[in-house]
Short mmCIF file of the N, C-alpha and C atoms (twelve columns), coordinates in Angstrom:
data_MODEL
# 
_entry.id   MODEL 
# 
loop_
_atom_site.group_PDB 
_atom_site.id 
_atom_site.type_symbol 
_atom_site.label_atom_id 
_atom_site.label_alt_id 
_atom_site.label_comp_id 
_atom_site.label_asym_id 
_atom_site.label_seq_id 
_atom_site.Cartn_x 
_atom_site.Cartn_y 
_atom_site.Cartn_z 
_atom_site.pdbx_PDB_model_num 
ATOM 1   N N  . UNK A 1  1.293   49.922 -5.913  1 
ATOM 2   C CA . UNK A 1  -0.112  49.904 -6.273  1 
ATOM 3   C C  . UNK A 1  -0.304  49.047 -7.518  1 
ATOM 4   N N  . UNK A 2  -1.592  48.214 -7.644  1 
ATOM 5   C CA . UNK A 2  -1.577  47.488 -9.006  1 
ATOM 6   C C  . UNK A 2  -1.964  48.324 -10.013 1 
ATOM 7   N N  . UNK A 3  -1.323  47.754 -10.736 1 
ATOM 8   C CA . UNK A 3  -1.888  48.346 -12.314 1 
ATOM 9   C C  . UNK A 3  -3.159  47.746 -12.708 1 
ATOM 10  N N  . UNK A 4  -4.275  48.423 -13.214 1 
ATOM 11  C CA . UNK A 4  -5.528  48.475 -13.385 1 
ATOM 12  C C  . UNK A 4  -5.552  46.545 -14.551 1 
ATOM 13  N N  . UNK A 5  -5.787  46.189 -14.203 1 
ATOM 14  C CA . UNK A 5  -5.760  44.606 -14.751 1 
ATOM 15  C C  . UNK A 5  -6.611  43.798 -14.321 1 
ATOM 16  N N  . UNK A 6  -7.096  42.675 -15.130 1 
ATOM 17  C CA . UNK A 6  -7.572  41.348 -14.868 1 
ATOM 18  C C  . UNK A 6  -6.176  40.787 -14.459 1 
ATOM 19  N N  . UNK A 7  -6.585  39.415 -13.945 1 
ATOM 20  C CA . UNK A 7  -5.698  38.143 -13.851 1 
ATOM 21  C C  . UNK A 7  -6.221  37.209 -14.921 1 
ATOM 22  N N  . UNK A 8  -4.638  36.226 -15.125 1 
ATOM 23  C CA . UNK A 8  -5.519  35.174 -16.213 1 
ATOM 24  C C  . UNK A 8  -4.855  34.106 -15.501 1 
ATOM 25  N N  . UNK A 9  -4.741  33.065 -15.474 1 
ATOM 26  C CA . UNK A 9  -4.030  32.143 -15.082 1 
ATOM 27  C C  . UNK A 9  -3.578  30.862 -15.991 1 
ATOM 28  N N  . UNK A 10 -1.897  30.731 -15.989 1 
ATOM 29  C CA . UNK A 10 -1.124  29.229 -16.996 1 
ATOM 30  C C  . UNK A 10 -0.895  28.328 -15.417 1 
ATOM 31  N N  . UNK A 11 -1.163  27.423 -15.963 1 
ATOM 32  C CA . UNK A 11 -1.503  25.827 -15.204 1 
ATOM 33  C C  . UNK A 11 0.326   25.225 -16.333 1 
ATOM 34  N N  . UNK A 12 0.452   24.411 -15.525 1 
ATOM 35  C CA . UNK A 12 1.818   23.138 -15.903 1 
ATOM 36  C C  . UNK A 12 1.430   21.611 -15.063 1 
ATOM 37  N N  . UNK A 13 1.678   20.950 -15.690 1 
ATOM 38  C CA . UNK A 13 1.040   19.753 -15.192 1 
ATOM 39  C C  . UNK A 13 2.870   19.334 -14.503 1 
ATOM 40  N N  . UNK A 14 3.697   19.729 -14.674 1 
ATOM 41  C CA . UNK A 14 5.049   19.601 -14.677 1 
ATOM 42  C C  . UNK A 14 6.306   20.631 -13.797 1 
ATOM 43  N N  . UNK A 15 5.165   21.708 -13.754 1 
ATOM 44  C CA . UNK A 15 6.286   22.817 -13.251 1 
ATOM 45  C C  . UNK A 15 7.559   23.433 -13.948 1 
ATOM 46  N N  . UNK A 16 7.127   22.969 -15.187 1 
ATOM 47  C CA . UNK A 16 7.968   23.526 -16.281 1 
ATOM 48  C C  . UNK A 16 7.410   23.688 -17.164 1 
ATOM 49  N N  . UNK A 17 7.602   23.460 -18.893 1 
ATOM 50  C CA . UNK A 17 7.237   23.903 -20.023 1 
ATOM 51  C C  . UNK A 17 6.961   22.219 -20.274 1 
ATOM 52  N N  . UNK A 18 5.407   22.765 -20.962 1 
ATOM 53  C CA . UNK A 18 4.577   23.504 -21.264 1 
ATOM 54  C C  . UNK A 18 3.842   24.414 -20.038 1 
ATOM 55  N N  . UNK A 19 3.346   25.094 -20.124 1 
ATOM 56  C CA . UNK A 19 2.340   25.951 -19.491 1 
ATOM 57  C C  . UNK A 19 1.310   26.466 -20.256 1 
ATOM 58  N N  . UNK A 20 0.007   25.865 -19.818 1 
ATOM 59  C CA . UNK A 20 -1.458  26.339 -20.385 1 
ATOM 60  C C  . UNK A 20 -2.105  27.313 -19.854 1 
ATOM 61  N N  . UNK A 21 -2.996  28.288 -20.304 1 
ATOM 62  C CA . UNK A 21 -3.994  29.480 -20.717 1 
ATOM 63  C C  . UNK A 21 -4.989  28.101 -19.984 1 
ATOM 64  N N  . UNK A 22 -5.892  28.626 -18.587 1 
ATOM 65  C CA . UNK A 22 -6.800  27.930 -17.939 1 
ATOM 66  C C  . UNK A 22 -7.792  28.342 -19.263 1 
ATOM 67  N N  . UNK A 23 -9.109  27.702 -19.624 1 
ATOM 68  C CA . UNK A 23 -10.344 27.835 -19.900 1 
ATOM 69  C C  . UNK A 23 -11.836 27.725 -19.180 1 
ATOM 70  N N  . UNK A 24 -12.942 27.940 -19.433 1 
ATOM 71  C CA . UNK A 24 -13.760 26.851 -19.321 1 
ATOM 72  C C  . UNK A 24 -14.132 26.333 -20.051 1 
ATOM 73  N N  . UNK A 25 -15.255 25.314 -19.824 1 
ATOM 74  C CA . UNK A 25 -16.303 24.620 -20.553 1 
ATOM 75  C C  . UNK A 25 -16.359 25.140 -22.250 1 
ATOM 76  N N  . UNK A 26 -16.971 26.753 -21.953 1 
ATOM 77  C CA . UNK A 26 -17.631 27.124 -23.108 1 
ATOM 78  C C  . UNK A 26 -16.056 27.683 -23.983 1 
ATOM 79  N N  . UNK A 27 -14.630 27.302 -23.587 1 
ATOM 80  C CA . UNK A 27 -13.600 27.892 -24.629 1 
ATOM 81  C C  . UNK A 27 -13.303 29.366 -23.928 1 
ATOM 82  N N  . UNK A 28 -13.828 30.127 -23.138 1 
ATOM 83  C CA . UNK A 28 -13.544 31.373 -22.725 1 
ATOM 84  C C  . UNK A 28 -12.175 31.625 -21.526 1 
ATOM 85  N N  . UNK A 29 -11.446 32.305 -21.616 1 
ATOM 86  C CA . UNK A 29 -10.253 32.156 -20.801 1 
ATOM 87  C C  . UNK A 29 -10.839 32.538 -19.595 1 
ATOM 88  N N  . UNK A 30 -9.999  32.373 -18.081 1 
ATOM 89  C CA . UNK A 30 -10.692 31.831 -16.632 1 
ATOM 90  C C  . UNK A 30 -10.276 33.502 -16.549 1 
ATOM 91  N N  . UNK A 31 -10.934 34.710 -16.150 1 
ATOM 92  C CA . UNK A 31 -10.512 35.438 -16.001 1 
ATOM 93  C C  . UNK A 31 -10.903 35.865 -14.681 1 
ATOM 94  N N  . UNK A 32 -10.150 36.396 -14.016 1 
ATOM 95  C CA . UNK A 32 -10.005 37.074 -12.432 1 
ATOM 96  C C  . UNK A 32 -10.161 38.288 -12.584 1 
ATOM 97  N N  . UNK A 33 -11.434 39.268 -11.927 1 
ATOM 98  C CA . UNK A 33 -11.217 40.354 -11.707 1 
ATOM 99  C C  . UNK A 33 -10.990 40.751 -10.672 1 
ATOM 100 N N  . UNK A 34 -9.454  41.581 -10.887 1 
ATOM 101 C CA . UNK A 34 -8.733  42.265 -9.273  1 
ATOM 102 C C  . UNK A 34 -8.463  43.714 -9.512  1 
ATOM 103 N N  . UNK A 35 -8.225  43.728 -8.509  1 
ATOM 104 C CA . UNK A 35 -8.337  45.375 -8.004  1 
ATOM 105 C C  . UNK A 35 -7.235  45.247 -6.769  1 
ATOM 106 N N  . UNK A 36 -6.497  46.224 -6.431  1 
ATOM 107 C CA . UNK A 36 -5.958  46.265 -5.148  1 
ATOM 108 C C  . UNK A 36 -6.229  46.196 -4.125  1 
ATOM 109 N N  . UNK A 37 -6.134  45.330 -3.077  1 
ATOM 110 C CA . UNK A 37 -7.124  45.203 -1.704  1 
ATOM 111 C C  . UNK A 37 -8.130  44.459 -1.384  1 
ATOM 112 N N  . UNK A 38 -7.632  43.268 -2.367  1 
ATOM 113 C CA . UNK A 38 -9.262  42.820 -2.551  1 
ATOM 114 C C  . UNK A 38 -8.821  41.328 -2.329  1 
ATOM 115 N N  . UNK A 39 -9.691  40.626 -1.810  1 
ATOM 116 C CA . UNK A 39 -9.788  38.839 -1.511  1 
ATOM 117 C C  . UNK A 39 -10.512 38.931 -2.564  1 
ATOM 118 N N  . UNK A 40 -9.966  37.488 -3.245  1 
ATOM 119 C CA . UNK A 40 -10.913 37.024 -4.541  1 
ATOM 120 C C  . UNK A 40 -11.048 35.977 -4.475  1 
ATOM 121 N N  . UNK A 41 -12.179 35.092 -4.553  1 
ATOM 122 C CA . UNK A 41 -12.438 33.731 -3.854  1 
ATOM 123 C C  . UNK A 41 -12.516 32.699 -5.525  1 
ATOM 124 N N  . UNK A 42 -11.544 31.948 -5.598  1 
ATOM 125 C CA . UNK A 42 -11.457 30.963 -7.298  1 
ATOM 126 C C  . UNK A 42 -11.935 29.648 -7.290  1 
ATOM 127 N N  . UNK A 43 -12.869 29.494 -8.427  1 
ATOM 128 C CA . UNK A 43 -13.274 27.702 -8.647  1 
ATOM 129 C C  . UNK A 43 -11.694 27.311 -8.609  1 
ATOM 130 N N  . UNK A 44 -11.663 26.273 -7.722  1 
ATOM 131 C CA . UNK A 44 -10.364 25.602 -7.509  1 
ATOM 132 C C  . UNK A 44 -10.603 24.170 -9.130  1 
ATOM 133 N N  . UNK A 45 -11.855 23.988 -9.075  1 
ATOM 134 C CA . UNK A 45 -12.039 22.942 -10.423 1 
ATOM 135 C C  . UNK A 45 -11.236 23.479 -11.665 1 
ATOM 136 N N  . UNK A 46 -10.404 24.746 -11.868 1 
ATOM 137 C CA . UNK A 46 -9.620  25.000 -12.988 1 
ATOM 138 C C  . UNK A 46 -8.191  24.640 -12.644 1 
ATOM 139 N N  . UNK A 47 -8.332  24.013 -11.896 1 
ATOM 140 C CA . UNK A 47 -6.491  24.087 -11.280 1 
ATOM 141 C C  . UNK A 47 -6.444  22.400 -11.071 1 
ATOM 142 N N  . UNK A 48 -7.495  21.826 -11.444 1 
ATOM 143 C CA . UNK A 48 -7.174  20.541 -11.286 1 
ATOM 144 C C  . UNK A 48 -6.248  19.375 -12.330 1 
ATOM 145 N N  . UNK A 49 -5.845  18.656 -11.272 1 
ATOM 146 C CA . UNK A 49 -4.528  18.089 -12.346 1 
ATOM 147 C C  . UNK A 49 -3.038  19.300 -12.775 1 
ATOM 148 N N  . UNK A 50 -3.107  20.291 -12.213 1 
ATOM 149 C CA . UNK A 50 -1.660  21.048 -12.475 1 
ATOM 150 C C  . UNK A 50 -1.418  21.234 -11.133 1 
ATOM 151 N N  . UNK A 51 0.116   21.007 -11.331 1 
ATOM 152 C CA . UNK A 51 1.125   21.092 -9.994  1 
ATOM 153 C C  . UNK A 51 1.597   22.652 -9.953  1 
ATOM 154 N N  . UNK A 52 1.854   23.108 -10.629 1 
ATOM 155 C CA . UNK A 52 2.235   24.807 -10.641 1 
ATOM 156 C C  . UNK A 52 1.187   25.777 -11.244 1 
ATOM 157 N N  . UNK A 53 1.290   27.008 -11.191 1 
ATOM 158 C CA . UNK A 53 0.278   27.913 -11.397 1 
ATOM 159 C C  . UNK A 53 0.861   28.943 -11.454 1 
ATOM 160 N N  . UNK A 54 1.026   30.227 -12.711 1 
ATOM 161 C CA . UNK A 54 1.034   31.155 -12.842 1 
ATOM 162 C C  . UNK A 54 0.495   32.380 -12.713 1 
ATOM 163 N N  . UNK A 55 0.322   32.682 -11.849 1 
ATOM 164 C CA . UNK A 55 -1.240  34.079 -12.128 1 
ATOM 165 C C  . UNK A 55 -0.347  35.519 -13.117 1 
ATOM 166 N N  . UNK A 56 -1.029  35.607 -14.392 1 
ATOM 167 C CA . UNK A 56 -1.019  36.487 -14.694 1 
ATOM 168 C C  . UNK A 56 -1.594  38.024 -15.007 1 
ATOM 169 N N  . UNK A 57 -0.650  38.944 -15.113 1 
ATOM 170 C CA . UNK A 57 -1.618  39.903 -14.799 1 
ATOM 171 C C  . UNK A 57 -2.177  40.461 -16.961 1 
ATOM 172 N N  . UNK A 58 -3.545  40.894 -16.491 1 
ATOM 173 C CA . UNK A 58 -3.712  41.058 -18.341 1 
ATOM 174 C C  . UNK A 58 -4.725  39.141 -18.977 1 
ATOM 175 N N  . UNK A 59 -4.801  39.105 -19.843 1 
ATOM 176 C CA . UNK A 59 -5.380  38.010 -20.317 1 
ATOM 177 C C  . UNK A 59 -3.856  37.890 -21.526 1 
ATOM 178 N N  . UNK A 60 -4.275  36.365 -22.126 1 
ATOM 179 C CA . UNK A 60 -3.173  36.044 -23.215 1 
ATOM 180 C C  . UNK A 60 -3.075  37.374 -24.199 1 
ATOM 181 N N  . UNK A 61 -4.843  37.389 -24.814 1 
ATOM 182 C CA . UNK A 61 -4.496  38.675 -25.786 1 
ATOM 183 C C  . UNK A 61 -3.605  39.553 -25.441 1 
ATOM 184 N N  . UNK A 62 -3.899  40.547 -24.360 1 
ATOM 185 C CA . UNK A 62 -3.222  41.899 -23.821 1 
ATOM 186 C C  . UNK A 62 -2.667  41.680 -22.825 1 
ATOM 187 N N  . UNK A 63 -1.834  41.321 -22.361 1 
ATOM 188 C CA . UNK A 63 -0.634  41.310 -21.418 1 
ATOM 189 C C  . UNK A 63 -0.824  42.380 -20.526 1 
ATOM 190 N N  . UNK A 64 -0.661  43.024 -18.978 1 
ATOM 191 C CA . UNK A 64 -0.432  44.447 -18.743 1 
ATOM 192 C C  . UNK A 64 0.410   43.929 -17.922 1 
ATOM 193 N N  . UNK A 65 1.599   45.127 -18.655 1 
ATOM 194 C CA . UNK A 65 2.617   45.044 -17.571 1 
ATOM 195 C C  . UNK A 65 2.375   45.958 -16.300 1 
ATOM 196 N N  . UNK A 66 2.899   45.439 -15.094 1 
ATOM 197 C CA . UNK A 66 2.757   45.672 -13.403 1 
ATOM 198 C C  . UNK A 66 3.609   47.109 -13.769 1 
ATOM 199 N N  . UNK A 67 3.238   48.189 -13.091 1 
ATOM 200 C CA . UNK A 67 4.998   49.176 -13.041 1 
ATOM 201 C C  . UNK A 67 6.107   48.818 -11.970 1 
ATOM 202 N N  . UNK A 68 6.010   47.780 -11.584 1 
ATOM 203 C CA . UNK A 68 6.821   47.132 -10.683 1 
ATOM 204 C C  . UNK A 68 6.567   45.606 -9.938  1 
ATOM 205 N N  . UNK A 69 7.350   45.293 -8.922  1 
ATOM 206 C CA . UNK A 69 6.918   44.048 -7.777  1 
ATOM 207 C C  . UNK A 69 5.995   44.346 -7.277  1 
ATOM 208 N N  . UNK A 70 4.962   43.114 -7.535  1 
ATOM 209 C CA . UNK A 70 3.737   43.090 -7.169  1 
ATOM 210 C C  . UNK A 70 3.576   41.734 -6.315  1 
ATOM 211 N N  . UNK A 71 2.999   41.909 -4.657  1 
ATOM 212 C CA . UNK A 71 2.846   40.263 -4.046  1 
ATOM 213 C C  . UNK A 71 1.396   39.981 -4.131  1 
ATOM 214 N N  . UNK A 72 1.129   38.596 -4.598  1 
ATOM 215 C CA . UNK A 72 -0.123  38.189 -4.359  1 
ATOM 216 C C  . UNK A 72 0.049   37.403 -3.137  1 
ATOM 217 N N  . UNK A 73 -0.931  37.765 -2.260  1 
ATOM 218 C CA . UNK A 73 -0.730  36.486 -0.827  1 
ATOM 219 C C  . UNK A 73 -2.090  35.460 -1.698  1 
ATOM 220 N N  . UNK A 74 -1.644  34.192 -1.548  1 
ATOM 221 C CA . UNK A 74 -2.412  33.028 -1.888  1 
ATOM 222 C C  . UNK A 74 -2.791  32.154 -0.536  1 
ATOM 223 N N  . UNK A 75 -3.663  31.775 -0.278  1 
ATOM 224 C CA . UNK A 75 -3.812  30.705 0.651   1 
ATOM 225 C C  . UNK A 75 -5.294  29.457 0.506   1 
ATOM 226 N N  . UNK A 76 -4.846  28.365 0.682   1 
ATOM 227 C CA . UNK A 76 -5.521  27.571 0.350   1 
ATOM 228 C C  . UNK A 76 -5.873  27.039 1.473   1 
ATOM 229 N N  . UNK A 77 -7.812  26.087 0.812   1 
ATOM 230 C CA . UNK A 77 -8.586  26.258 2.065   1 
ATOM 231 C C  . UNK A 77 -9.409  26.341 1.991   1 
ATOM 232 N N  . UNK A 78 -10.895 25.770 2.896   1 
ATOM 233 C CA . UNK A 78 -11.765 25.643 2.788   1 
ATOM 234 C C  . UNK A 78 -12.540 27.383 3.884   1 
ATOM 235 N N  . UNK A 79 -12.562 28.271 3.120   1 
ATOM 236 C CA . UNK A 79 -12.564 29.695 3.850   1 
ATOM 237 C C  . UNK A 79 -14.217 29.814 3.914   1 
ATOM 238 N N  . UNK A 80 -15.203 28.625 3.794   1 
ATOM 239 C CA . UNK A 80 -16.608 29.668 3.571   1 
ATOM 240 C C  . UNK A 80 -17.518 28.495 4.915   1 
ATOM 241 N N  . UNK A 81 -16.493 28.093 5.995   1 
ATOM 242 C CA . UNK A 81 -16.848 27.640 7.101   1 
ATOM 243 C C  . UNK A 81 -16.594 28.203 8.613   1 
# 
């Protein structure tokens, strides 16, 4: 079961180090609200220009750790046709 959390997401233009804290516009971190069971549909415009992608669970400030293995299924795609 997930642990009660946002998602935040680090972008790598490299697939290694460095890894960036997504933003937007206004400086505010890209935050995902999830819940267990749930499709969450993402501006793909924050992921542009990075080859890898981290989803984390928690924001930079507060971290939450999972109490275990947690799978996200991802799939990419034009889903609203």
């Amino acid at each position: 079961t997930w642990t009660a959390a946002n998602i935040t997401v680090l972008l790598s233009p490299t697939c290694g180090s460095p890894w960036y804290n997504a933003y937007d516009g206004a400086g505010n971190e890209y935050v995902i609200a999830a819940a267990a069971s749930r499709y969450i549909g993402l501006d793909t415009a924050y992921f542009i220009g990075a080859r890898c992608i981290k989803f984390v669970s928690g924001t930079s400030a507060v971290p939450v750790a999972q109490a275990g293995d947690r799978v996200l299924k991802i799939g990419y795609g034009r889903f609203n046709q």
